[in-house]
mmCIF file of C-alpha atoms in Angstrom:
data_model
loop_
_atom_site.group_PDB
_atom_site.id
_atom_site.type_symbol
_atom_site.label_atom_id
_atom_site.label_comp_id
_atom_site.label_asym_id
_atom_site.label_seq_id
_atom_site.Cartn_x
_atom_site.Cartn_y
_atom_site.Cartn_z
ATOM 1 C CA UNK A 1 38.262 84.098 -149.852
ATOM 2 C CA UNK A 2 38.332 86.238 -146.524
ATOM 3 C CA UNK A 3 41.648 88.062 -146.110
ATOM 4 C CA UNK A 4 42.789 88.122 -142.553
ATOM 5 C CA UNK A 5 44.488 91.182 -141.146
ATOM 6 C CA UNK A 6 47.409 90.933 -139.327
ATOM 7 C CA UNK A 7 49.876 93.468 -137.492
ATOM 8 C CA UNK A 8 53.339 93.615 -136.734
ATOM 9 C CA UNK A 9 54.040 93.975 -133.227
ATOM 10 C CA UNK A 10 56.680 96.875 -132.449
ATOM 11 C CA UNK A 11 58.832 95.070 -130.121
ATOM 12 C CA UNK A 12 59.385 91.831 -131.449
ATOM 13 C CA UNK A 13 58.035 91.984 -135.043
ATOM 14 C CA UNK A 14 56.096 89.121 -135.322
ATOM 15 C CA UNK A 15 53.156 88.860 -137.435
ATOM 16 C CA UNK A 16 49.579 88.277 -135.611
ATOM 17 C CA UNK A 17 46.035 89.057 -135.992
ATOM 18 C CA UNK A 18 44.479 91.763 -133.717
ATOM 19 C CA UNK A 19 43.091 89.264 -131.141
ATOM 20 C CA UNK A 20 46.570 88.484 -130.236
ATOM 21 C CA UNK A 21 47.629 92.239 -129.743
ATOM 22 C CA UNK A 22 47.259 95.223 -127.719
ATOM 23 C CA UNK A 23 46.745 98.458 -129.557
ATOM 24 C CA UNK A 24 48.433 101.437 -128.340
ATOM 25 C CA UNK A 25 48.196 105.264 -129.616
ATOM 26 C CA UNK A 26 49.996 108.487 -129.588
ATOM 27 C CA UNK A 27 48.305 111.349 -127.762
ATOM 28 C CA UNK A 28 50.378 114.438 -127.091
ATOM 29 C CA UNK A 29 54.067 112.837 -127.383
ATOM 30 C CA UNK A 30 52.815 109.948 -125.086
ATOM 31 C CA UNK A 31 51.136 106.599 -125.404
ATOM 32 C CA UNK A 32 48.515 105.444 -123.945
ATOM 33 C CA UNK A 33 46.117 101.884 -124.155
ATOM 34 C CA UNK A 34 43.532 101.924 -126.173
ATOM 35 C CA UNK A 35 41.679 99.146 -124.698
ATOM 36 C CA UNK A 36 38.337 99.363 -127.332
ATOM 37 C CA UNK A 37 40.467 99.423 -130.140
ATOM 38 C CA UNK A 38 38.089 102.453 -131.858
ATOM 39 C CA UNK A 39 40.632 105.171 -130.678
ATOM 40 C CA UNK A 40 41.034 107.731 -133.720
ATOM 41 C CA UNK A 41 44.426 107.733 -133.885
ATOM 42 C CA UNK A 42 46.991 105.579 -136.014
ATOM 43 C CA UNK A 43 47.626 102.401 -133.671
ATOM 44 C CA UNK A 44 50.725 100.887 -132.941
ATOM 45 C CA UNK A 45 50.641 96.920 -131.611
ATOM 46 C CA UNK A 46 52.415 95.523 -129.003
ATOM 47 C CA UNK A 47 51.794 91.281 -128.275
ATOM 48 C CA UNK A 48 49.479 89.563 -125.513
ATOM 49 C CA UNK A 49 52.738 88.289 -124.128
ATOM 50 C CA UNK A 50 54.737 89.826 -120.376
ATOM 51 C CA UNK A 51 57.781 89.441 -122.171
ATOM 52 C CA UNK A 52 56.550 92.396 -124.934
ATOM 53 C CA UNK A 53 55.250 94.251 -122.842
ATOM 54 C CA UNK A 54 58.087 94.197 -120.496
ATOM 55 C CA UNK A 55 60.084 95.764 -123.353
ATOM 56 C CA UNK A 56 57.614 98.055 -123.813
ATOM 57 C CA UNK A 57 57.871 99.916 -120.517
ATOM 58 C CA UNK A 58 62.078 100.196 -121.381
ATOM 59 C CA UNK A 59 61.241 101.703 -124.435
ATOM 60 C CA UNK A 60 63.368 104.407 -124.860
ATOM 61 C CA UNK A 61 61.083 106.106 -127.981
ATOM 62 C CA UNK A 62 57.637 104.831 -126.469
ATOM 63 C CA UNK A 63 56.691 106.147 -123.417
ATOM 64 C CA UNK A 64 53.335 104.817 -121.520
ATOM 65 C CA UNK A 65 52.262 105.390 -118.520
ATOM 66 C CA UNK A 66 52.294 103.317 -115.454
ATOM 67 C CA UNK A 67 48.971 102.971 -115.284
ATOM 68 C CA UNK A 68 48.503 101.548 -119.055
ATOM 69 C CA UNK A 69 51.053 99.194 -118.429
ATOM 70 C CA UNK A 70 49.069 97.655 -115.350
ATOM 71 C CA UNK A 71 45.999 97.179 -117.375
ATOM 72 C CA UNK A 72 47.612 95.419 -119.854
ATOM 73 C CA UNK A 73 49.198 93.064 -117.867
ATOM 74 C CA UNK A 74 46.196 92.592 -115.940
ATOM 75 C CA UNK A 75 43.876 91.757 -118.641
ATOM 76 C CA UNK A 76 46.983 89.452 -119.668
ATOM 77 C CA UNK A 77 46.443 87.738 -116.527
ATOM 78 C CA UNK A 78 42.728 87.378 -116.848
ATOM 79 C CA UNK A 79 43.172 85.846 -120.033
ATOM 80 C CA UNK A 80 46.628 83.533 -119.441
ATOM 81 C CA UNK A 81 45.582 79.823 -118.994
ATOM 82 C CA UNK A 82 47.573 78.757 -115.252
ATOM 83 C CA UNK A 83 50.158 76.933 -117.125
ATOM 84 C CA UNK A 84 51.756 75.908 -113.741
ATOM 85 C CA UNK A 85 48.375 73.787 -112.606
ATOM 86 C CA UNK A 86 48.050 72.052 -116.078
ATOM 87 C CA UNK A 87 51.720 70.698 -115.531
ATOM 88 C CA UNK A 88 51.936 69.706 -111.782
ATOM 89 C CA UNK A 89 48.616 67.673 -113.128
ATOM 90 C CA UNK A 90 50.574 66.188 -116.002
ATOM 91 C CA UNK A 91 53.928 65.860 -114.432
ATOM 92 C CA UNK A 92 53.534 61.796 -114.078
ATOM 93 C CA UNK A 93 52.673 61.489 -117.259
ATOM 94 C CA UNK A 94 55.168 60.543 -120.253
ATOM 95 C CA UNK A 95 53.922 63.655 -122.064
ATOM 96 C CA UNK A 96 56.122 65.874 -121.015
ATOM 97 C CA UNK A 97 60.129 66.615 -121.134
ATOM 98 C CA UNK A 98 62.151 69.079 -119.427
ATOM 99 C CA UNK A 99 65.208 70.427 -119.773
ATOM 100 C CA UNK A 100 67.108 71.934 -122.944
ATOM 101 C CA UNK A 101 69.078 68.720 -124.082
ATOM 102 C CA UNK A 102 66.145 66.274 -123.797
ATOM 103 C CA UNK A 103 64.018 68.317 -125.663
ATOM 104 C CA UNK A 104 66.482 69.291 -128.447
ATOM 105 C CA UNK A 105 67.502 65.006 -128.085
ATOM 106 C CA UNK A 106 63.458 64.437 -128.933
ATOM 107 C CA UNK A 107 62.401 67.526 -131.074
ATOM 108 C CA UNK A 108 60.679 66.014 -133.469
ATOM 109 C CA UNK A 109 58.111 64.725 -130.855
ATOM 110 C CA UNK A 110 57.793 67.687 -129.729
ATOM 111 C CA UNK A 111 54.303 69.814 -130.235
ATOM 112 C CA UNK A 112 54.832 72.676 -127.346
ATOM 113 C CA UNK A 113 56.955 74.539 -124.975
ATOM 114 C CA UNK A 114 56.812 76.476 -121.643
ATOM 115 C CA UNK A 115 59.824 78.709 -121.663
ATOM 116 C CA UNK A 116 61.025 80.140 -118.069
ATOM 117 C CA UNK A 117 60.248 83.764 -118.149
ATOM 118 C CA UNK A 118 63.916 84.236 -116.738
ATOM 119 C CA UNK A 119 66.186 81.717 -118.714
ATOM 120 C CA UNK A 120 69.197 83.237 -120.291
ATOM 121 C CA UNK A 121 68.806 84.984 -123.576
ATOM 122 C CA UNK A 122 71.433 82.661 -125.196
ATOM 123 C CA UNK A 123 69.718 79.528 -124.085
ATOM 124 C CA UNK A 124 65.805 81.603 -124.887
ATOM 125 C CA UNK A 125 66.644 82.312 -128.841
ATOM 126 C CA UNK A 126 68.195 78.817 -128.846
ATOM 127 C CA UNK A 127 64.678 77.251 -128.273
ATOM 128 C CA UNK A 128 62.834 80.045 -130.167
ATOM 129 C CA UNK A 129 65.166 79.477 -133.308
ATOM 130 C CA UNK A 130 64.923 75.827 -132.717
ATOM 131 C CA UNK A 131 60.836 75.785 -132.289
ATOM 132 C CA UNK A 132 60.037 78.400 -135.047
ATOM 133 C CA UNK A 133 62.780 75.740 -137.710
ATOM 134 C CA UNK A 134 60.370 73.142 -136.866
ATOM 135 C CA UNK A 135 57.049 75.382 -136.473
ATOM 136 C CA UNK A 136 56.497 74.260 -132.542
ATOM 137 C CA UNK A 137 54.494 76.937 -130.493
ATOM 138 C CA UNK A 138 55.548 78.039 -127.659
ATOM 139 C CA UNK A 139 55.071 80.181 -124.953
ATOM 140 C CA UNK A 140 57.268 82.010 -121.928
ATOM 141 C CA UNK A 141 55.620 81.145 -118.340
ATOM 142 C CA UNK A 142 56.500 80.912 -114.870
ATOM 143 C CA UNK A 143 60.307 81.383 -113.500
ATOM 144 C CA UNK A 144 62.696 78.722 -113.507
ATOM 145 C CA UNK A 145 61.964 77.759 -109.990
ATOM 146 C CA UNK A 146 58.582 77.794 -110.938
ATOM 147 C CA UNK A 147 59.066 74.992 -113.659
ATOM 148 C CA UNK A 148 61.193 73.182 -111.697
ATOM 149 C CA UNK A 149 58.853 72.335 -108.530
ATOM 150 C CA UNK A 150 57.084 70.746 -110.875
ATOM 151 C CA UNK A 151 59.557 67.987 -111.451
ATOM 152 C CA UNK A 152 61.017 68.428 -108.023
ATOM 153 C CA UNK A 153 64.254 69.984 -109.441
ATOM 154 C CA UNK A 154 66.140 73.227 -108.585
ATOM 155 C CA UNK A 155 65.420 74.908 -111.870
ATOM 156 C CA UNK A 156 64.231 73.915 -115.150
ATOM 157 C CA UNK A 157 64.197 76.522 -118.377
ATOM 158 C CA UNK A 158 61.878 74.864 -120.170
ATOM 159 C CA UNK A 159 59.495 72.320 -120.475
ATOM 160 C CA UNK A 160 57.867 70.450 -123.280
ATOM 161 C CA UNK A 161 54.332 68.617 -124.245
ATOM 162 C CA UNK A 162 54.440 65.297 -126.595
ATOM 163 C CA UNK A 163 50.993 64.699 -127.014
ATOM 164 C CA UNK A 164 49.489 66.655 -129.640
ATOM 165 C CA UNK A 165 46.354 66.789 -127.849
ATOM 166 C CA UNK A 166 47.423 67.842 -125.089
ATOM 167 C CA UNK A 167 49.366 70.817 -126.327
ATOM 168 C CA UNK A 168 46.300 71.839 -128.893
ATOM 169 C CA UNK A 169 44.716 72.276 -125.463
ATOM 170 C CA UNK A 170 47.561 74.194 -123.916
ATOM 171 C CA UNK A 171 47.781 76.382 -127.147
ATOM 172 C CA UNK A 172 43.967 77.775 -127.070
#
């Protein structure tokens, strides 16, 4: 049986495997990326996610430059599927469901969420207490304006995917 290594990432804690995480190491009092991964120094993680390293450039103890920062986000870019597209093609469809009370009305349909990037923290660990109770992925995408041209709305915070084919595809 093949053990699989996993790391803690140092802004929100969770558990993934390397894949899933930049590495970053200390050189001199600062950080810096270590893109390669083969950097002699003891790593620290950080997720594949904006919303990590967004924290990670407030960091009061962890200091990075600029520069790092950029790349990450770019290769975050290169590697993000265009969640936006995916939806606007689905949005006829009776896969999805928007908004917080429909999708905490029809949870256990649910197999995936788009969060807003910019939803309020009180509504975000709402969903990401309610998704992780009934192990539902999720991810944070797009602004609320974003999510809600989609639908035609002002705003939505969050949108959801029934099908579980559908969101298998969204998730890889």
């Amino acid at each position: 049986m093949t053990k699989i290594c996993e790391r803690t990432c140092i802004i929100c804690r969770k558990k993934h495997t390397k894949d899933k995480l930049f590495r970053i190491v200390e050189k001199e009092s600062k950080y810096s990326f270590d893109e390669k991964m083969k950097a002699q120094q003891r790593g620290k993680y950080v997720c594949k996610s904006q919303e990590c390293i967004k924290r990670l450039s407030k960091h009061k103890k962890i200091k990075m430059e600029i520069d790092d920062l950029l790349k990450m986000l770019n290769l975050l870019k290169k590697d993000t599927k265009d969640y936006l597209k995916v939806l606007k093609a689905m949005k006829n469809s009776q896969e999805l469901v928007f908004g917080i009370n429909m999708i905490f009305e029809e949870i256990d349909k649910i197999h995936f969420m788009i969060i807003a990037e910019d939803i309020s923290e009180k509504n975000d660990n709402k969903l990401i207490k309610k998704a992780n109770e009934k192990n539902i992925s999720y991810v944070h995408y797009g602004s609320k304006i974003q999510l809600g041209e989609i639908f035609n709305k002002e705003e939505v915070n969050v949108i959801a995917v029934r099908n579980k084919k559908v969101a298998r595809g969204l998730m890889e």
